PDB file of C-alpha atoms in Angstrom:
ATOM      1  CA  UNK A   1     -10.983  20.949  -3.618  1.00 93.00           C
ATOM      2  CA  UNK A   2      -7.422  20.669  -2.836  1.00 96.00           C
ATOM      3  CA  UNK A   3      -5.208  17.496  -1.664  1.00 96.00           C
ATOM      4  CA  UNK A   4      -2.755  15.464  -2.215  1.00 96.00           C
ATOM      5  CA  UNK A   5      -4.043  12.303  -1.592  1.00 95.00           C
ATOM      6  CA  UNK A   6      -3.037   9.076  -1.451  1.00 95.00           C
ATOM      7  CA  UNK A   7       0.080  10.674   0.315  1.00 95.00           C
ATOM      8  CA  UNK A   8      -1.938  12.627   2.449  1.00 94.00           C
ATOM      9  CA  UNK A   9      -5.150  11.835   4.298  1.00 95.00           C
ATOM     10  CA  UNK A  10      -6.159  15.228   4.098  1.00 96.00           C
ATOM     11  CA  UNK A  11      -8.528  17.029   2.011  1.00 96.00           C
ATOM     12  CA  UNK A  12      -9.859  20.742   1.959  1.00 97.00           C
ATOM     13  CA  UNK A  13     -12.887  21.627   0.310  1.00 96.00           C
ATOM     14  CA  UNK A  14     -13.737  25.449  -0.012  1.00 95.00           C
ATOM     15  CA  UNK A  15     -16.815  27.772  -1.524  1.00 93.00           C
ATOM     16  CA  UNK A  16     -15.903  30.156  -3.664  1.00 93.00           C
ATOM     17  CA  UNK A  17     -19.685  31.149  -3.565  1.00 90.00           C
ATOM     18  CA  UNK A  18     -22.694  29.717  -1.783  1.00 86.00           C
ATOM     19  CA  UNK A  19     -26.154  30.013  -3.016  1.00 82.00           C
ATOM     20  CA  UNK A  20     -26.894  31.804   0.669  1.00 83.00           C
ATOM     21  CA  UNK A  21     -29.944  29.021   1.420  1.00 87.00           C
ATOM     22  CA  UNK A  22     -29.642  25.844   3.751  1.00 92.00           C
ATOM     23  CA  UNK A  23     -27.833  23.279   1.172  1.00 91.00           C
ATOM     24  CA  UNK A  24     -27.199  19.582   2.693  1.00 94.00           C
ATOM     25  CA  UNK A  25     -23.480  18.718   1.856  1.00 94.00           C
ATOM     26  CA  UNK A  26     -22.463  14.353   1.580  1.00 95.00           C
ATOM     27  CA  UNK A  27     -18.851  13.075   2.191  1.00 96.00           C
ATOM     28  CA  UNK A  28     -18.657  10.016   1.360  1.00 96.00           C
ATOM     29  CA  UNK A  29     -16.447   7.371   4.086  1.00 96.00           C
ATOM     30  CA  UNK A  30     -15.052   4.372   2.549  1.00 95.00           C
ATOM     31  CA  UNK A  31     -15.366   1.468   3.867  1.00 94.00           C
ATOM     32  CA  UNK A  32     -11.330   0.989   3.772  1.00 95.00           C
ATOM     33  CA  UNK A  33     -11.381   3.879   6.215  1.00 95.00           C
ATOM     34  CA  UNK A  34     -10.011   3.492   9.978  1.00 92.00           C
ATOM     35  CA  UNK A  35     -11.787   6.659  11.045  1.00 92.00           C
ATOM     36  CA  UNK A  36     -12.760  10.053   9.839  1.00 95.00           C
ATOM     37  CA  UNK A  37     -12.605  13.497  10.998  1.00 97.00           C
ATOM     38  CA  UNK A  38     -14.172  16.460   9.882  1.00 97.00           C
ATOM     39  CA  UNK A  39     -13.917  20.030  10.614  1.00 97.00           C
ATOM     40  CA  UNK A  40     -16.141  23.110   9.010  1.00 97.00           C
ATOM     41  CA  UNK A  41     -14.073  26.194   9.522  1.00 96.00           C
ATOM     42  CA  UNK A  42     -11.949  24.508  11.891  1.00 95.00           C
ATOM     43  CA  UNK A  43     -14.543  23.094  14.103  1.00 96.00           C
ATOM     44  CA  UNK A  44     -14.771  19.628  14.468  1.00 96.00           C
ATOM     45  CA  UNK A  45     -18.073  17.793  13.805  1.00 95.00           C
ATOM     46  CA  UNK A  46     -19.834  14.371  14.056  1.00 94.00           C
ATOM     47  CA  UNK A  47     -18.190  12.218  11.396  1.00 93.00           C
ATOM     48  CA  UNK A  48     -19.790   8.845  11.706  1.00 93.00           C
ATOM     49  CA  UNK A  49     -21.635   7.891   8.204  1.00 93.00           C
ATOM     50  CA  UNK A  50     -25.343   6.764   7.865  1.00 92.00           C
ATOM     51  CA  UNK A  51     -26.021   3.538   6.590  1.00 92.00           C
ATOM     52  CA  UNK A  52     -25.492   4.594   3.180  1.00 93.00           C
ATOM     53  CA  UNK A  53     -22.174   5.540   3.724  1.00 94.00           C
ATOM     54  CA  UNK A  54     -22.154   9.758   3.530  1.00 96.00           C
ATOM     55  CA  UNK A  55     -21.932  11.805   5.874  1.00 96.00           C
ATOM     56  CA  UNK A  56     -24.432  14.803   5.564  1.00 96.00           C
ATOM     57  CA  UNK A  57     -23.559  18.446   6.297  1.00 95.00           C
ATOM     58  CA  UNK A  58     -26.614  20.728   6.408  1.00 94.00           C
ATOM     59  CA  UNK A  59     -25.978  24.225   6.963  1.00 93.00           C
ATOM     60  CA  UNK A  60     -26.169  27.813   5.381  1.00 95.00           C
ATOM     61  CA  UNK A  61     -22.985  27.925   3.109  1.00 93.00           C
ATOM     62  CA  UNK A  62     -21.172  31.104   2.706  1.00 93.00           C
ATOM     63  CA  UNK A  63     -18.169  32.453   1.025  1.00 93.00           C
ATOM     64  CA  UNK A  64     -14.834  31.111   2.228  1.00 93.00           C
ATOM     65  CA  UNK A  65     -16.238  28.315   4.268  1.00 94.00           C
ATOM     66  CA  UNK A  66     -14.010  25.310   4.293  1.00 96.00           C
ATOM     67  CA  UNK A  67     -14.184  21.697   5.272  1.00 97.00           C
ATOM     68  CA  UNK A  68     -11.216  19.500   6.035  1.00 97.00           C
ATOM     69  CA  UNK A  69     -11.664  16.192   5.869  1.00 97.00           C
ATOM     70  CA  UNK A  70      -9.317  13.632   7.133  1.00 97.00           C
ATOM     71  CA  UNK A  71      -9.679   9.182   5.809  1.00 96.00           C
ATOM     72  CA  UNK A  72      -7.089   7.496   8.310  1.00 96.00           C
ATOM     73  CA  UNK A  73      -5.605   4.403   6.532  1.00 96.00           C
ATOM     74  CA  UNK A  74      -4.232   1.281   8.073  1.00 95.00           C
ATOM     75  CA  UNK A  75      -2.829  -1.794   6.203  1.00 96.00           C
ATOM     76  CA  UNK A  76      -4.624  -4.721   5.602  1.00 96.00           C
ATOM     77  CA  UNK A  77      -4.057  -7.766   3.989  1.00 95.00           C
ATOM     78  CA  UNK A  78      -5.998  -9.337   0.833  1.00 95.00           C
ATOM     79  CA  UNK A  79      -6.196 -13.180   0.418  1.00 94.00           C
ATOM     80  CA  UNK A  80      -6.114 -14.127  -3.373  1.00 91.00           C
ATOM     81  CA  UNK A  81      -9.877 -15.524  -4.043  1.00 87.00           C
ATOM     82  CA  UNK A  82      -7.745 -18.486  -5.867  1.00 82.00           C
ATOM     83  CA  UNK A  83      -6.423 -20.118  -2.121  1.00 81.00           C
ATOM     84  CA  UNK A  84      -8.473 -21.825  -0.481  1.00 80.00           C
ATOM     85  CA  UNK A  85      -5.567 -22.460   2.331  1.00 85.00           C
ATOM     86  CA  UNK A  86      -5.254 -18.375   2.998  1.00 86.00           C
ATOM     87  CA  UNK A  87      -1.135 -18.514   2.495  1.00 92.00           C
ATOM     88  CA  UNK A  88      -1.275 -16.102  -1.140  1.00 95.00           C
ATOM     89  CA  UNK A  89      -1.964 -12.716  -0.341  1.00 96.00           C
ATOM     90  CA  UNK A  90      -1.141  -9.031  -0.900  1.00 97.00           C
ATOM     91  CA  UNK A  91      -1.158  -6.162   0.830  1.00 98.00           C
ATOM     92  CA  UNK A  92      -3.057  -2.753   0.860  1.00 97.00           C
ATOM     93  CA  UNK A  93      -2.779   0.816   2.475  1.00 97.00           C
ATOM     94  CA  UNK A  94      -6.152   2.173   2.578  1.00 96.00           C
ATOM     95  CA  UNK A  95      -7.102   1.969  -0.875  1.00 97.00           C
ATOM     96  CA  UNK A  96      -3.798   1.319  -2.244  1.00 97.00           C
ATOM     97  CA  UNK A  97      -2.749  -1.797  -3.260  1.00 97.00           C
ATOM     98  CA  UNK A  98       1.266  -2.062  -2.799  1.00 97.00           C
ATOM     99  CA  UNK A  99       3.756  -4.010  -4.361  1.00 97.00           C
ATOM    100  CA  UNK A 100       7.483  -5.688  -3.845  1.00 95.00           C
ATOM    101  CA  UNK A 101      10.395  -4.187  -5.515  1.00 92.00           C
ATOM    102  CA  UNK A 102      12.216  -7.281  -6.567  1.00 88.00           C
ATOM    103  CA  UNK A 103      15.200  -5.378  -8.381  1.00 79.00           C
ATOM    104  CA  UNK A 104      16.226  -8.755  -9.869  1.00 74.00           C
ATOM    105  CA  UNK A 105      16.146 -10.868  -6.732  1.00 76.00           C
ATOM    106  CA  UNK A 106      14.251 -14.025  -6.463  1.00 79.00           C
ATOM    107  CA  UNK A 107      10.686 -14.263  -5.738  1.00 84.00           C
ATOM    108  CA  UNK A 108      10.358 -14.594  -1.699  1.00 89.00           C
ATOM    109  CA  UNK A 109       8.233 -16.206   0.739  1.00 93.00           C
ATOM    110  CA  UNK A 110       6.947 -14.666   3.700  1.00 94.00           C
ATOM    111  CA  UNK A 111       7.591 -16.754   6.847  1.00 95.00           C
ATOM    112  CA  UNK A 112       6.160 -15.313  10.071  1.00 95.00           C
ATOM    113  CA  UNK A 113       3.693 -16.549  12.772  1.00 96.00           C
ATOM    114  CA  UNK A 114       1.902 -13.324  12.721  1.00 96.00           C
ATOM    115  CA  UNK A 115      -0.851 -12.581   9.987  1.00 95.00           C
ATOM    116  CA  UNK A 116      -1.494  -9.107  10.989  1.00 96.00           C
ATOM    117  CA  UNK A 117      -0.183  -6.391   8.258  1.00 96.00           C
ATOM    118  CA  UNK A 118       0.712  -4.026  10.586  1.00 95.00           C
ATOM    119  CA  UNK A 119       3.390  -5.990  12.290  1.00 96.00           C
ATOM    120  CA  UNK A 120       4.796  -8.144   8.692  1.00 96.00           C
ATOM    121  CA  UNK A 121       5.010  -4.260   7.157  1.00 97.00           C
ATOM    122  CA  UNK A 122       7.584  -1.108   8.722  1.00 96.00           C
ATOM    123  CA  UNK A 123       6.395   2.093   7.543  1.00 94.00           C
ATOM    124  CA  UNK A 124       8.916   4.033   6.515  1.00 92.00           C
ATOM    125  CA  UNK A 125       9.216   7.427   8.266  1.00 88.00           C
ATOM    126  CA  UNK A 126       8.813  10.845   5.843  1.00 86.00           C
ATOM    127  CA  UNK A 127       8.307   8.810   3.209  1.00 90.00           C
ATOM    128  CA  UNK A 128       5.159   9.359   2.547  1.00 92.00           C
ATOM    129  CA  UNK A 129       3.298   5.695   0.819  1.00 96.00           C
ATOM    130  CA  UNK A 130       7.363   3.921   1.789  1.00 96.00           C
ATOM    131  CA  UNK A 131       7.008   0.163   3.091  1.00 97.00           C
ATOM    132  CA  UNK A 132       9.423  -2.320   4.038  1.00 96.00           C
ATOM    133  CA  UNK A 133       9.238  -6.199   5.247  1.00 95.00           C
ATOM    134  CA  UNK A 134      11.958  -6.686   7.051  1.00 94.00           C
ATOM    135  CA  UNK A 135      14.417 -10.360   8.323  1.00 91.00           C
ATOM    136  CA  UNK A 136      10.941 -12.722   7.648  1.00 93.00           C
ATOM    137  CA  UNK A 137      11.213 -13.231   4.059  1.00 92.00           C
ATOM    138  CA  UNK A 138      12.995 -17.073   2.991  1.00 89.00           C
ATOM    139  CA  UNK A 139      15.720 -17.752   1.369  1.00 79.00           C
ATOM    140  CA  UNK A 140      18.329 -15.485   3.183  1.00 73.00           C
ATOM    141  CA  UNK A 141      16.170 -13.263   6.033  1.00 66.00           C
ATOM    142  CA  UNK A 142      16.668 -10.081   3.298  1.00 78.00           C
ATOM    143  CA  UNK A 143      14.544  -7.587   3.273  1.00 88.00           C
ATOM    144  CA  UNK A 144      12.276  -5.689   0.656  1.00 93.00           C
ATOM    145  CA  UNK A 145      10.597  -2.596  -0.123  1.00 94.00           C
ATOM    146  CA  UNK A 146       6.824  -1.233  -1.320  1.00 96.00           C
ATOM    147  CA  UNK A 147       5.472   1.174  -2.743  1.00 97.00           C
ATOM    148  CA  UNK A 148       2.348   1.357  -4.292  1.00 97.00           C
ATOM    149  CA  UNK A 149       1.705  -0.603  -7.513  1.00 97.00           C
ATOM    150  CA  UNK A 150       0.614   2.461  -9.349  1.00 96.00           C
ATOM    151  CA  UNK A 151       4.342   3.902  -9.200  1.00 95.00           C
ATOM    152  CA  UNK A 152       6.095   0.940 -10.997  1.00 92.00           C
ATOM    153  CA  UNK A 153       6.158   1.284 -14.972  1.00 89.00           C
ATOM    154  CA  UNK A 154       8.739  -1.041 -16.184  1.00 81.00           C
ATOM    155  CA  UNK A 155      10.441  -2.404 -12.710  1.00 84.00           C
ATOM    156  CA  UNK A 156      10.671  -6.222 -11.662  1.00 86.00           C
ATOM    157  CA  UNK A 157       7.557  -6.204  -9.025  1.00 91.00           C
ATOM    158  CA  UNK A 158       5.393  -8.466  -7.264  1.00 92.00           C
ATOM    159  CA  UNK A 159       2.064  -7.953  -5.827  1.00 95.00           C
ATOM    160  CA  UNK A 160       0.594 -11.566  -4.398  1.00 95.00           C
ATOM    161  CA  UNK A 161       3.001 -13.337  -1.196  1.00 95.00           C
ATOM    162  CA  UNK A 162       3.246 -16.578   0.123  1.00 94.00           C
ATOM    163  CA  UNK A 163       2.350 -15.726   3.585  1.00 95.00           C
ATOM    164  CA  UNK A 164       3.725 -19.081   5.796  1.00 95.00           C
ATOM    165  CA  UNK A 165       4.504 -19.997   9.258  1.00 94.00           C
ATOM    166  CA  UNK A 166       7.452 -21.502   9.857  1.00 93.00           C
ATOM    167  CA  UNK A 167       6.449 -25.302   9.916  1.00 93.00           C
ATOM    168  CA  UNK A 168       4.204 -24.201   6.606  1.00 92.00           C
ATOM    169  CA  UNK A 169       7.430 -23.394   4.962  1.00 90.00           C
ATOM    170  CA  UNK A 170       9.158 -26.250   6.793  1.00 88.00           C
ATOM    171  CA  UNK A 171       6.474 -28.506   5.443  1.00 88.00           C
ATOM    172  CA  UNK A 172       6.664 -26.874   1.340  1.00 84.00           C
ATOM    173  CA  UNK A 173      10.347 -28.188   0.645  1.00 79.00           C
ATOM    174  CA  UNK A 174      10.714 -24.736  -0.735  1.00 75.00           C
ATOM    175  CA  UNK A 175      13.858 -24.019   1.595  1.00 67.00           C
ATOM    176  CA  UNK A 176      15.630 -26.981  -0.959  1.00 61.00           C
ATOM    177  CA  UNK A 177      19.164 -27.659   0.534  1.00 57.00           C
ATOM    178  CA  UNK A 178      20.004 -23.975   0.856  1.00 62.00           C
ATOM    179  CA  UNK A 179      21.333 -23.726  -2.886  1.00 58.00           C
ATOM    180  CA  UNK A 180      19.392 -20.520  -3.429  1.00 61.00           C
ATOM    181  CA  UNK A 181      21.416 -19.096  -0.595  1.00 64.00           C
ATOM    182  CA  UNK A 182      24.425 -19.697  -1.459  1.00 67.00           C
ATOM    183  CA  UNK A 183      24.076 -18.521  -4.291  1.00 67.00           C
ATOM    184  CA  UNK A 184      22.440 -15.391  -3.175  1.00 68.00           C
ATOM    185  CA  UNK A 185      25.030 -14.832  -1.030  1.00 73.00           C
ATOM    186  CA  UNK A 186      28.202 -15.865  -3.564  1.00 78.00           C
ATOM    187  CA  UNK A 187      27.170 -13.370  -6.136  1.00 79.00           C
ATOM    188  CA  UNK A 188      28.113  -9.559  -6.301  1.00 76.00           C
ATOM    189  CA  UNK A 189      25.611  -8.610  -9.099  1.00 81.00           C
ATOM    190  CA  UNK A 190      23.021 -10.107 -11.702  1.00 76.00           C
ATOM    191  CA  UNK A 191      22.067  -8.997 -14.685  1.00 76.00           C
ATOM    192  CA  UNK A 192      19.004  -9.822 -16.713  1.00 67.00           C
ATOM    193  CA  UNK A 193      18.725  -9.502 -20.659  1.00 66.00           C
ATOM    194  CA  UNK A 194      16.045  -8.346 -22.289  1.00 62.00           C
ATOM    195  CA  UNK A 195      14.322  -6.078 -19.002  1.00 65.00           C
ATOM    196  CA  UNK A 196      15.301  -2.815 -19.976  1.00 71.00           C
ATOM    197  CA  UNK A 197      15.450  -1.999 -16.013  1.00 71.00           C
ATOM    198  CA  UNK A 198      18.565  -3.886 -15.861  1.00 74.00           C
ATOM    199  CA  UNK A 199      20.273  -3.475 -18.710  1.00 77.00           C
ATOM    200  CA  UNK A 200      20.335   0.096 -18.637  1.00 82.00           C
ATOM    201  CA  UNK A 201      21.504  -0.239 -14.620  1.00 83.00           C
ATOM    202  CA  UNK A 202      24.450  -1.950 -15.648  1.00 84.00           C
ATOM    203  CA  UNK A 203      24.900  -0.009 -19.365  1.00 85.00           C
ATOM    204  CA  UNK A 204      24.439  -2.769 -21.607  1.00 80.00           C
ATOM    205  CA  UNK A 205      24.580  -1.924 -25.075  1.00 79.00           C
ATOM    206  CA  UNK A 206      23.690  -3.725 -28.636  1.00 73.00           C
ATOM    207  CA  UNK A 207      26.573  -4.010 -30.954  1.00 69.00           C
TER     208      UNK A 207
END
């Protein structure tokens, strides 16, 4: 088997030998899966799963035959089991759970009238796994970037969102008198001790 996945949705498998008797073959489709497509030697055939979730190739196998197999991902969105109200939540592609890359910002809060992922979330073009949520996020309409969480190892991240309208966000008093704007928008850099991340971005050193 050869892929690349998650940054693919692609994935060959070929026989290197074949036992040269009628062998039934299961794929398995998640259930995070848009669609599926499946070719044997380049020919397409039926990819729709049984009720136990496989799909089941049953053929004479020989030498050199190959099967592509192609999982289409979409985002979704998650709602933390811990709301009742629906307004934490994270985000997923396929199977991939993405997170924020705060870079020593504040935390933000999503503030949109749409719930659906694939409008709150720009995928970024030849970057394969590249996210961005763009002019909804309070204070200051900034914008962010994800990536999946599995990529971070010591960066500031954040998985779970507020996810509010705007008379939800209206109604929080978590807009304040604009302070955290100002101040956002008065400073030129921040450093944080102690988060290696940052100190090393701005070549702190111990005496």
């Amino acid at each position: 088997q050869t892929t690349d996945f998650p940054y693919t949705e692609e994935s060959t498998l070929a026989f290197e030998q074949a036992p040269g008797k009628e062998l039934p073959l299961k794929i398995r489709i998640p259930k995070w899966a848009k669609g599926a497509q499946i070719t044997i030697n380049q020919n397409a055939v039926n990819a729709t799963p049984g009720n136990d979730g496989y799909v089941t190739l049953t053929r004479t196998w020989k030498a050199g035959d190959t099967i592509q197999v192609r999982l289409q991902m979409e985002s979704s969105l998650y709602v933390s089991r811990e709301d009742s109200e629906g307004k934490i939540v994270a985000f997923r592609y396929g199977p991939i759970l993405l997170a924020g890359e705060l870079e020593g910002r504040p935390v933000p809060t999503i503030v949109t009238e749409t719930r659906d992922p694939a409008q709150i979330l720009k995928k970024q073009e030849n970057a394969p796994l590249r996210f961005s949520i763009d002019g909804i996020l309070k204070p200051g309409d900034s914008s962010i970037s994800l990536k999946p969480f599995f990529e971070f190892i010591s960066e500031n991240y954040m998985v779970y969102w507020k996810l509010y309208t705007q008379a939800q966000y209206d109604a929080s008093g978590e807009g304040g008198d604009g302070f955290e704007e100002r101040l956002n928008s008065a400073s030129y850099d921040v450093v944080y001790p102690n988060r290696p991340d940052s100190e090393s971005a701005h070549n702190l050193q111990t005496l």
